[in-house]
Amino acid sequence: LGLIAGCDRQSSEAPQPAPNASAAETAAPSPAPAEQGKVDVSKKGTTAPTQAFIAPDGRKVTLADFRGKPVLVNLWATWCVPCVREMPTLDALAAREAGKLQVLTISQDMQGAEKVGPYFAKGGFKAIKPYLDPQNELGFPLSGESGLPTTILYDADGKEVWRVEKEM
């Protein structure tokens, strides 16, 4: 999973306080949304949204359909340069973590399969599949105004662990 967060991952260990620091000086700050492009844990524990999106076989699915193992959701579009750049990395991650982690690349292209199908064919991806959300029914609740790409890790129970939103 470090492949996605990369060098933007922040240490989970708090710095050691100074030997004579007061309680106020050593108190942990309250969580705040991370800067864009950084790992954000401010929504940790939030249940995955219930909006449906389209599976590669055309069925409507929700994130609840993937419970039982961790799920990495990547909202992307063919017109989004940073999104397109990270697709090979997501494909490699999905291949490496097969059976342990489900990687869902969910396109926000309004033309749906018409745009995404040829992109996937040309990309030759082996492990990721083209999920679609052409009406942005899932995309808007997940990414809000932050835009694309947005990547969110959910645990096996469908609770958010962390997210990384687009870099400016």
Coordinates of N, CA, C and O in Angstrom, one line a residue:
L1 N 0.8 -1.2 0.0 CA 0.0 0.0 0.0 C 0.8 1.2 0.0 O 0.4 2.3 -0.4
G2 N 2.1 1.1 0.4 CA 3.0 2.2 0.4 C 3.2 2.7 -1.0 O 3.7 3.9 -1.2
L3 N 2.9 1.9 -2.0 CA 3.1 2.3 -3.4 C 2.3 3.5 -3.7 O 2.7 4.4 -4.5
I4 N 1.1 3.6 -3.2 CA 0.2 4.7 -3.5 C 0.5 5.9 -2.6 O 0.6 7.0 -3.1
A5 N 0.7 5.7 -1.3 CA 1.0 6.8 -0.4 C 2.4 7.3 -0.6 O 2.7 8.5 -0.5
G6 N 3.3 6.4 -1.0 CA 4.7 6.7 -1.3 C 5.4 7.6 -0.3 O 5.2 7.4 0.9
C7 N 6.1 8.6 -0.7 CA 6.9 9.4 0.2 C 6.0 10.5 0.9 O 6.4 11.2 1.7
D8 N 4.7 10.5 0.5 CA 3.7 11.4 1.2 C 3.2 10.8 2.5 O 2.6 11.5 3.2
R9 N 3.5 9.6 2.8 CA 3.1 8.9 4.0 C 3.7 9.7 5.2 O 4.9 9.9 5.2
Q10 N 2.9 10.0 6.1 CA 3.4 10.6 7.3 C 3.6 9.5 8.4 O 2.9 8.5 8.5
S11 N 4.6 9.7 9.2 CA 4.9 8.7 10.2 C 3.8 8.6 11.2 O 3.1 9.6 11.6
S12 N 3.4 7.3 11.6 CA 2.4 7.1 12.5 C 2.9 7.3 14.0 O 2.1 7.3 14.9
E13 N 4.2 7.4 14.2 CA 4.7 7.6 15.5 C 4.8 9.1 15.8 O 5.2 9.9 15.0
A14 N 4.3 9.5 17.0 CA 4.4 10.9 17.4 C 5.8 11.2 17.9 O 6.5 10.3 18.4
P15 N 6.3 12.4 17.6 CA 7.6 12.7 18.1 C 7.7 12.6 19.6 O 6.8 12.9 20.3
Q16 N 8.9 12.3 20.1 CA 9.1 12.2 21.5 C 9.1 13.7 22.1 O 9.7 14.6 21.5
P17 N 8.4 13.8 23.2 CA 8.4 15.1 23.9 C 9.7 15.5 24.5 O 10.5 14.6 24.8
A18 N 10.0 16.8 24.7 CA 11.2 17.2 25.3 C 11.1 16.7 26.8 O 10.0 16.5 27.3
P19 N 12.3 16.4 27.4 CA 12.3 15.8 28.7 C 11.5 16.6 29.8 O 10.9 16.0 30.6
N20 N 11.4 17.9 29.7 CA 10.7 18.7 30.7 C 9.4 19.3 30.1 O 9.0 20.3 30.6
A21 N 8.8 18.7 29.1 CA 7.7 19.3 28.4 C 6.4 19.2 29.3 O 6.2 18.2 30.0
S22 N 5.6 20.2 29.2 CA 4.3 20.2 30.0 C 3.3 19.3 29.2 O 3.5 19.0 28.1
A23 N 2.2 19.0 29.9 CA 1.1 18.2 29.3 C 0.6 18.9 28.0 O 0.3 18.3 27.0
A24 N 0.4 20.2 28.1 CA -0.1 21.0 27.0 C 0.8 20.9 25.8 O 0.4 20.8 24.6
E25 N 2.1 20.9 26.1 CA 3.1 20.8 25.0 C 3.2 19.4 24.3 O 3.6 19.3 23.2
T26 N 2.8 18.4 25.0 CA 2.9 17.0 24.5 C 1.6 16.5 24.0 O 1.5 15.4 23.5
A27 N 0.5 17.2 24.2 CA -0.9 16.8 23.7 C -0.8 16.6 22.2 O -0.3 17.4 21.5
A28 N -1.5 15.5 21.7 CA -1.6 15.3 20.3 C -2.6 16.3 19.7 O -3.6 16.5 20.3
P29 N -2.3 16.8 18.5 CA -3.2 17.7 17.9 C -4.4 17.0 17.4 O -4.3 15.8 17.1
S30 N -5.6 17.6 17.3 CA -6.8 16.9 16.8 C -6.6 16.7 15.3 O -5.9 17.5 14.6
P31 N -7.2 15.6 14.7 CA -7.0 15.4 13.3 C -7.6 16.5 12.5 O -8.7 17.0 12.8
A32 N -7.0 16.9 11.4 CA -7.5 17.8 10.5 C -7.3 17.3 9.1 O -6.4 16.4 8.9
P33 N -8.1 17.7 8.1 CA -7.9 17.2 6.8 C -6.5 17.5 6.3 O -5.9 18.5 6.6
A34 N -5.9 16.5 5.6 CA -4.5 16.6 5.1 C -4.5 17.5 3.9 O -5.5 17.7 3.2
E35 N -3.3 18.0 3.6 CA -3.1 18.8 2.4 C -3.4 17.9 1.2 O -3.2 16.7 1.3
Q36 N -3.7 18.4 0.1 CA -3.9 17.6 -1.1 C -2.6 16.9 -1.4 O -1.5 17.5 -1.4
G37 N -2.7 15.6 -1.8 CA -1.5 14.8 -2.1 C -0.9 14.2 -0.9 O 0.1 13.5 -1.1
K38 N -1.4 14.4 0.2 CA -0.9 13.8 1.5 C -1.9 12.8 2.0 O -3.1 12.8 1.7
V39 N -1.4 11.8 2.8 CA -2.3 10.9 3.4 C -3.2 11.6 4.5 O -2.7 12.3 5.3
D40 N -4.5 11.4 4.3 CA -5.5 12.0 5.2 C -6.2 10.9 6.0 O -6.8 10.0 5.4
V41 N -6.2 11.0 7.3 CA -6.8 10.1 8.2 C -8.0 10.7 8.9 O -8.6 10.1 9.8
S42 N -8.4 11.9 8.5 CA -9.4 12.6 9.2 C -10.8 12.0 9.1 O -11.7 12.2 10.0
K43 N -11.0 11.1 8.2 CA -12.3 10.4 8.0 C -12.2 8.9 8.4 O -13.1 8.1 8.1
K44 N -11.1 8.6 9.1 CA -10.9 7.2 9.5 C -12.1 6.7 10.3 O -12.6 7.4 11.1
G45 N -12.5 5.5 9.9 CA -13.7 4.8 10.6 C -15.0 5.1 9.9 O -16.0 4.5 10.3
T46 N -15.1 6.0 9.0 CA -16.3 6.4 8.3 C -16.7 5.2 7.4 O -15.9 4.6 6.7
T47 N -18.0 4.8 7.4 CA -18.5 3.7 6.6 C -18.5 4.1 5.1 O -18.9 5.3 4.8
A48 N -18.2 3.2 4.3 CA -18.2 3.4 2.8 C -19.6 3.8 2.4 O -20.6 3.3 2.9
P49 N -19.7 4.7 1.4 CA -21.0 5.1 0.9 C -21.7 4.0 0.2 O -21.1 3.0 -0.2
T50 N -23.0 4.1 0.0 CA -23.8 3.0 -0.5 C -24.2 3.2 -1.9 O -24.9 2.3 -2.5
Q51 N -23.8 4.2 -2.6 CA -24.2 4.5 -4.0 C -23.6 3.4 -4.9 O -22.5 2.9 -4.7
A52 N -24.4 3.0 -5.9 CA -24.0 2.0 -6.8 C -23.2 2.5 -7.9 O -23.2 3.7 -8.3
F53 N -22.4 1.6 -8.5 CA -21.6 1.9 -9.7 C -21.6 0.7 -10.5 O -22.2 -0.3 -10.2
I54 N -21.0 0.7 -11.7 CA -21.1 -0.4 -12.7 C -19.8 -1.2 -12.7 O -18.7 -0.7 -12.9
A55 N -20.0 -2.5 -12.5 CA -18.9 -3.5 -12.6 C -18.5 -3.7 -14.1 O -19.3 -3.4 -15.0
P56 N -17.4 -4.3 -14.3 CA -17.0 -4.6 -15.7 C -17.9 -5.5 -16.5 O -18.0 -5.3 -17.7
D57 N -18.7 -6.3 -15.8 CA -19.7 -7.1 -16.5 C -21.1 -6.4 -16.6 O -22.0 -7.1 -17.1
G58 N -21.2 -5.2 -16.3 CA -22.4 -4.4 -16.5 C -23.3 -4.4 -15.3 O -24.3 -3.7 -15.3
R59 N -23.1 -5.2 -14.3 CA -23.9 -5.2 -13.1 C -23.7 -4.0 -12.2 O -22.7 -3.4 -12.2
K60 N -24.8 -3.6 -11.5 CA -24.7 -2.5 -10.5 C -24.1 -3.2 -9.3 O -24.6 -4.2 -8.8
V61 N -23.1 -2.5 -8.7 CA -22.5 -3.0 -7.4 C -22.3 -1.8 -6.5 O -22.4 -0.7 -6.9
T62 N -22.1 -2.1 -5.2 CA -21.8 -1.1 -4.2 C -20.5 -1.5 -3.5 O -20.1 -2.7 -3.6
L63 N -19.9 -0.6 -2.8 CA -18.7 -1.0 -2.0 C -18.9 -2.1 -1.0 O -18.0 -2.9 -0.7
A64 N -20.2 -2.2 -0.5 CA -20.5 -3.3 0.4 C -20.3 -4.7 -0.2 O -20.1 -5.6 0.5
D65 N -20.4 -4.8 -1.5 CA -20.3 -6.0 -2.2 C -18.8 -6.6 -2.1 O -18.6 -7.7 -2.4
F66 N -17.9 -5.7 -1.7 CA -16.5 -6.1 -1.7 C -16.0 -6.3 -0.2 O -14.8 -6.5 0.0
R67 N -16.9 -6.3 0.7 CA -16.5 -6.5 2.1 C -15.9 -7.9 2.3 O -16.3 -8.8 1.6
G68 N -15.0 -8.0 3.3 CA -14.4 -9.3 3.6 C -12.9 -9.2 3.4 O -12.2 -10.0 3.9
K69 N -12.4 -8.2 2.6 CA -11.0 -8.0 2.5 C -10.9 -6.5 2.2 O -11.8 -5.8 1.8
P70 N -9.7 -5.9 2.5 CA -9.5 -4.5 2.2 C -9.7 -4.1 0.8 O -9.5 -4.9 -0.1
V71 N -10.2 -2.9 0.6 CA -10.5 -2.4 -0.8 C -9.9 -1.1 -1.0 O -10.0 -0.2 -0.1
L72 N -9.1 -0.9 -2.0 CA -8.5 0.3 -2.4 C -9.3 0.9 -3.6 O -9.4 0.3 -4.6
V73 N -10.0 2.0 -3.3 CA -10.8 2.6 -4.3 C -10.1 3.8 -5.0 O -9.6 4.7 -4.2
N74 N -10.0 3.8 -6.3 CA -9.3 4.9 -7.0 C -10.3 5.5 -7.9 O -10.8 4.8 -8.9
L75 N -10.7 6.7 -7.7 CA -11.6 7.5 -8.6 C -10.7 8.2 -9.6 O -9.7 8.9 -9.2
W76 N -11.0 8.0 -10.9 CA -10.1 8.5 -11.9 C -10.9 8.8 -13.2 O -12.1 8.5 -13.3
A77 N -10.3 9.4 -14.2 CA -10.9 9.6 -15.5 C -9.8 9.6 -16.6 O -8.6 9.9 -16.3
T78 N -10.2 9.3 -17.8 CA -9.2 9.2 -18.9 C -8.6 10.6 -19.2 O -7.5 10.6 -19.8
W79 N -9.3 11.7 -18.9 CA -8.8 13.0 -19.2 C -7.9 13.6 -18.1 O -7.4 14.7 -18.2
C80 N -7.8 12.9 -17.0 CA -7.0 13.3 -15.8 C -5.6 12.8 -15.9 O -5.4 11.6 -15.8
V81 N -4.7 13.7 -16.2 CA -3.3 13.3 -16.4 C -2.7 12.6 -15.2 O -2.1 11.5 -15.4
P82 N -2.8 13.1 -13.9 CA -2.3 12.4 -12.8 C -2.9 11.0 -12.7 O -2.3 10.0 -12.3
C83 N -4.2 10.9 -13.0 CA -4.9 9.6 -12.9 C -4.3 8.6 -13.9 O -4.0 7.5 -13.5
V84 N -4.1 9.0 -15.1 CA -3.6 8.1 -16.1 C -2.2 7.7 -15.7 O -1.8 6.5 -15.9
R85 N -1.4 8.6 -15.2 CA 0.0 8.3 -14.8 C 0.0 7.2 -13.7 O 1.0 6.4 -13.7
E86 N -0.9 7.2 -12.8 CA -0.9 6.2 -11.7 C -1.5 4.8 -12.0 O -1.4 3.9 -11.2
M87 N -2.1 4.7 -13.2 CA -2.8 3.4 -13.5 C -1.8 2.2 -13.6 O -2.2 1.2 -13.0
P88 N -0.7 2.4 -14.2 CA 0.3 1.2 -14.2 C 0.7 0.8 -12.7 O 0.8 -0.4 -12.4
T89 N 0.8 1.8 -11.9 CA 1.2 1.5 -10.5 C 0.1 0.8 -9.8 O 0.3 -0.2 -9.0
L90 N -1.2 1.2 -10.0 CA -2.3 0.5 -9.4 C -2.5 -0.9 -10.0 O -2.8 -1.8 -9.2
D91 N -2.2 -1.1 -11.3 CA -2.2 -2.4 -11.9 C -1.2 -3.3 -11.2 O -1.5 -4.5 -10.9
A92 N 0.0 -2.8 -11.0 CA 1.1 -3.6 -10.4 C 0.7 -3.9 -8.9 O 1.0 -5.0 -8.5
L93 N 0.2 -3.0 -8.2 CA -0.3 -3.2 -6.8 C -1.3 -4.3 -6.8 O -1.3 -5.2 -5.9
A94 N -2.3 -4.2 -7.7 CA -3.4 -5.2 -7.7 C -2.9 -6.6 -8.0 O -3.3 -7.5 -7.4
A95 N -1.9 -6.7 -8.9 CA -1.3 -8.0 -9.2 C -0.5 -8.5 -8.0 O -0.6 -9.7 -7.6
R96 N 0.3 -7.6 -7.3 CA 1.1 -8.0 -6.2 C 0.3 -8.4 -5.0 O 0.6 -9.4 -4.3
E97 N -0.9 -7.7 -4.8 CA -1.7 -8.0 -3.6 C -2.9 -8.8 -3.9 O -3.8 -8.9 -3.0
A98 N -3.0 -9.5 -5.0 CA -4.1 -10.3 -5.4 C -4.5 -11.3 -4.3 O -3.6 -11.9 -3.7
G99 N -5.7 -11.4 -3.9 CA -6.2 -12.3 -2.9 C -6.2 -11.6 -1.5 O -6.8 -12.1 -0.6
K100 N -5.4 -10.5 -1.3 CA -5.3 -9.9 0.0 C -6.0 -8.5 -0.1 O -6.4 -8.0 1.0
L101 N -6.0 -7.9 -1.3 CA -6.5 -6.5 -1.4 C -7.2 -6.4 -2.8 O -6.7 -6.8 -3.8
Q102 N -8.4 -5.9 -2.8 CA -9.1 -5.6 -4.0 C -8.9 -4.2 -4.4 O -9.1 -3.3 -3.6
V103 N -8.4 -3.9 -5.6 CA -8.1 -2.6 -6.1 C -9.2 -2.3 -7.2 O -9.3 -3.0 -8.2
L104 N -10.0 -1.3 -6.8 CA -11.1 -0.9 -7.7 C -10.8 0.5 -8.4 O -10.7 1.5 -7.7
T105 N -10.6 0.5 -9.7 CA -10.4 1.7 -10.4 C -11.7 2.1 -11.0 O -12.2 1.4 -11.9
I106 N -12.3 3.2 -10.5 CA -13.7 3.5 -10.8 C -13.7 4.8 -11.7 O -13.4 5.9 -11.1
S107 N -13.9 4.7 -13.0 CA -13.9 5.8 -13.9 C -15.0 6.8 -13.6 O -16.2 6.4 -13.5
Q108 N -14.7 8.1 -13.7 CA -15.7 9.1 -13.6 C -16.0 9.7 -14.9 O -16.7 10.7 -15.0
D109 N -15.5 9.1 -16.0 CA -15.8 9.6 -17.4 C -17.3 9.5 -17.7 O -17.9 8.4 -17.5
M110 N -17.9 10.6 -18.1 CA -19.4 10.6 -18.4 C -19.7 9.8 -19.6 O -20.8 9.3 -19.7
Q111 N -18.8 9.5 -20.5 CA -19.0 8.6 -21.6 C -18.9 7.1 -21.3 O -19.1 6.3 -22.1
G112 N -18.6 6.8 -20.0 CA -18.5 5.4 -19.5 C -17.6 4.5 -20.4 O -16.5 4.9 -20.7
A113 N -18.2 3.3 -20.7 CA -17.4 2.3 -21.4 C -16.9 2.8 -22.8 O -15.9 2.3 -23.2
E114 N -17.6 3.7 -23.4 CA -17.2 4.2 -24.7 C -15.7 4.8 -24.6 O -14.9 4.7 -25.5
K115 N -15.4 5.5 -23.5 CA -14.1 6.0 -23.3 C -13.1 5.1 -22.6 O -11.9 5.0 -22.9
V116 N -13.6 4.4 -21.6 CA -12.8 3.6 -20.7 C -12.4 2.3 -21.4 O -11.2 1.9 -21.2
G117 N -13.3 1.7 -22.1 CA -12.9 0.4 -22.8 C -11.7 0.5 -23.6 O -10.7 -0.3 -23.5
P118 N -11.6 1.5 -24.6 CA -10.4 1.6 -25.4 C -9.2 2.0 -24.6 O -8.1 1.5 -24.9
Y119 N -9.4 2.8 -23.6 CA -8.2 3.1 -22.7 C -7.6 1.9 -22.1 O -6.4 1.7 -22.1
F120 N -8.5 1.0 -21.5 CA -8.0 -0.2 -20.9 C -7.4 -1.2 -21.9 O -6.4 -1.8 -21.6
A121 N -8.0 -1.2 -23.1 CA -7.4 -2.1 -24.1 C -6.0 -1.7 -24.5 O -5.1 -2.5 -24.6
K122 N -5.9 -0.4 -24.7 CA -4.6 0.2 -25.1 C -3.6 0.0 -23.9 O -2.4 -0.2 -24.2
G123 N -4.0 0.2 -22.7 CA -3.1 0.1 -21.5 C -2.6 -1.3 -21.2 O -1.6 -1.4 -20.6
G124 N -3.3 -2.3 -21.7 CA -2.9 -3.7 -21.4 C -2.8 -4.1 -20.0 O -2.0 -4.9 -19.6
F125 N -3.7 -3.5 -19.2 CA -3.7 -3.8 -17.7 C -4.1 -5.2 -17.5 O -4.9 -5.8 -18.1
K126 N -3.4 -5.9 -16.5 CA -3.6 -7.3 -16.3 C -4.4 -7.6 -15.0 O -5.1 -8.5 -14.9
A127 N -4.3 -6.7 -14.0 CA -5.0 -7.0 -12.7 C -6.1 -6.0 -12.4 O -7.1 -6.4 -11.7
I128 N -6.1 -4.8 -12.9 CA -7.2 -3.9 -12.6 C -8.3 -4.0 -13.7 O -8.0 -4.4 -14.8
K129 N -9.5 -3.7 -13.3 CA -10.7 -3.9 -14.2 C -11.4 -2.5 -14.3 O -11.3 -1.7 -13.4
P130 N -12.1 -2.3 -15.4 CA -12.7 -1.0 -15.6 C -14.1 -0.9 -15.0 O -15.1 -1.2 -15.6
Y131 N -14.2 -0.4 -13.8 CA -15.4 0.0 -13.1 C -15.8 1.4 -13.6 O -15.0 2.2 -13.8
L132 N -17.1 1.6 -13.6 CA -17.6 2.9 -14.2 C -18.6 3.6 -13.2 O -19.4 2.9 -12.5
D133 N -18.5 4.9 -13.2 CA -19.5 5.7 -12.4 C -19.7 7.0 -13.3 O -19.4 8.1 -12.9
P134 N -20.4 6.8 -14.5 CA -20.6 7.9 -15.4 C -21.4 9.0 -14.8 O -21.3 10.2 -15.3
Q135 N -22.3 8.8 -13.9 CA -23.1 9.8 -13.3 C -22.5 10.4 -12.0 O -23.1 11.2 -11.4
N136 N -21.3 9.9 -11.7 CA -20.6 10.4 -10.5 C -21.4 10.2 -9.2 O -21.3 11.0 -8.3
E137 N -22.3 9.2 -9.2 CA -23.1 8.9 -8.0 C -22.2 8.5 -6.8 O -22.6 8.8 -5.7
L138 N -21.1 7.8 -7.1 CA -20.2 7.4 -6.0 C -19.1 8.5 -5.9 O -18.7 8.9 -4.8
G139 N -18.7 9.0 -7.0 CA -17.6 10.0 -7.0 C -17.8 11.3 -6.2 O -17.0 11.7 -5.5
F140 N -19.0 11.8 -6.4 CA -19.3 13.1 -5.6 C -19.3 12.9 -4.1 O -18.6 13.6 -3.4
P141 N -19.9 11.8 -3.6 CA -19.8 11.6 -2.1 C -18.4 11.3 -1.6 O -18.0 11.7 -0.5
L142 N -17.6 10.7 -2.5 CA -16.2 10.3 -2.0 C -15.2 11.4 -2.2 O -14.4 11.6 -1.3
S143 N -15.3 12.1 -3.3 CA -14.2 13.1 -3.6 C -14.7 14.5 -3.4 O -13.9 15.4 -3.2
G144 N -16.0 14.7 -3.3 CA -16.5 16.1 -3.1 C -15.9 17.1 -4.1 O -15.9 16.8 -5.3
E145 N -15.4 18.1 -3.5 CA -14.8 19.2 -4.3 C -13.3 19.0 -4.6 O -12.7 19.8 -5.3
S146 N -12.8 17.9 -4.0 CA -11.3 17.8 -4.1 C -10.9 17.3 -5.5 O -9.8 17.6 -5.9
G147 N -11.8 16.7 -6.3 CA -11.5 16.3 -7.6 C -10.7 15.0 -7.8 O -10.7 14.2 -6.8
L148 N -10.1 14.8 -8.9 CA -9.5 13.5 -9.2 C -8.0 13.7 -9.3 O -7.5 14.8 -9.7
P149 N -7.2 12.7 -9.1 CA -7.6 11.4 -8.6 C -7.8 11.4 -7.1 O -7.3 12.3 -6.4
T150 N -8.7 10.6 -6.6 CA -8.9 10.4 -5.2 C -8.8 8.9 -4.9 O -9.4 8.1 -5.6
T151 N -7.9 8.5 -3.9 CA -7.7 7.1 -3.6 C -8.0 6.9 -2.1 O -7.5 7.7 -1.3
I152 N -8.9 5.9 -1.8 CA -9.3 5.7 -0.5 C -9.1 4.2 -0.2 O -9.6 3.3 -0.9
L153 N -8.6 3.9 1.0 CA -8.4 2.5 1.5 C -9.5 2.3 2.5 O -9.7 3.0 3.5
Y154 N -10.3 1.2 2.3 CA -11.3 0.7 3.2 C -10.8 -0.6 3.8 O -10.2 -1.4 3.1
D155 N -11.1 -0.8 5.1 CA -10.7 -2.1 5.7 C -11.8 -3.2 5.3 O -12.7 -2.9 4.6
A156 N -11.6 -4.4 5.8 CA -12.4 -5.5 5.4 C -13.9 -5.3 5.8 O -14.8 -6.0 5.3
D157 N -14.1 -4.4 6.8 CA -15.5 -4.1 7.3 C -16.1 -2.9 6.6 O -17.2 -2.5 6.9
G158 N -15.4 -2.4 5.6 CA -16.0 -1.2 4.9 C -15.8 0.1 5.6 O -16.6 1.0 5.3
K159 N -14.8 0.2 6.4 CA -14.5 1.5 7.2 C -13.3 2.1 6.6 O -12.3 1.4 6.3
E160 N -13.4 3.4 6.4 CA -12.2 4.1 5.8 C -11.0 4.0 6.7 O -11.1 4.2 7.9
V161 N -9.8 3.8 6.1 CA -8.6 3.8 6.8 C -7.8 5.1 6.5 O -7.4 5.8 7.5
W162 N -7.7 5.4 5.3 CA -7.0 6.7 4.9 C -7.4 7.0 3.4 O -8.0 6.2 2.8
R163 N -7.1 8.2 3.0 CA -7.3 8.7 1.7 C -6.2 9.6 1.2 O -5.6 10.2 2.0
V164 N -6.0 9.7 -0.1 CA -5.1 10.6 -0.7 C -5.9 11.2 -1.8 O -6.4 10.6 -2.7
E165 N -5.9 12.6 -1.8 CA -6.7 13.3 -2.8 C -5.7 14.0 -3.7 O -4.5 14.1 -3.4
K166 N -6.2 14.5 -4.8 CA -5.3 15.0 -5.9 C -4.3 16.0 -5.4 O -4.6 16.7 -4.5
E167 N -3.2 16.1 -6.1 CA -2.2 17.1 -5.9 C -2.4 18.2 -6.8 O -2.8 18.0 -8.0
M168 N -2.2 19.4 -6.4 CA -2.4 20.6 -7.2 C -1.1 20.9 -8.0 O -0.1 20.5 -7.6

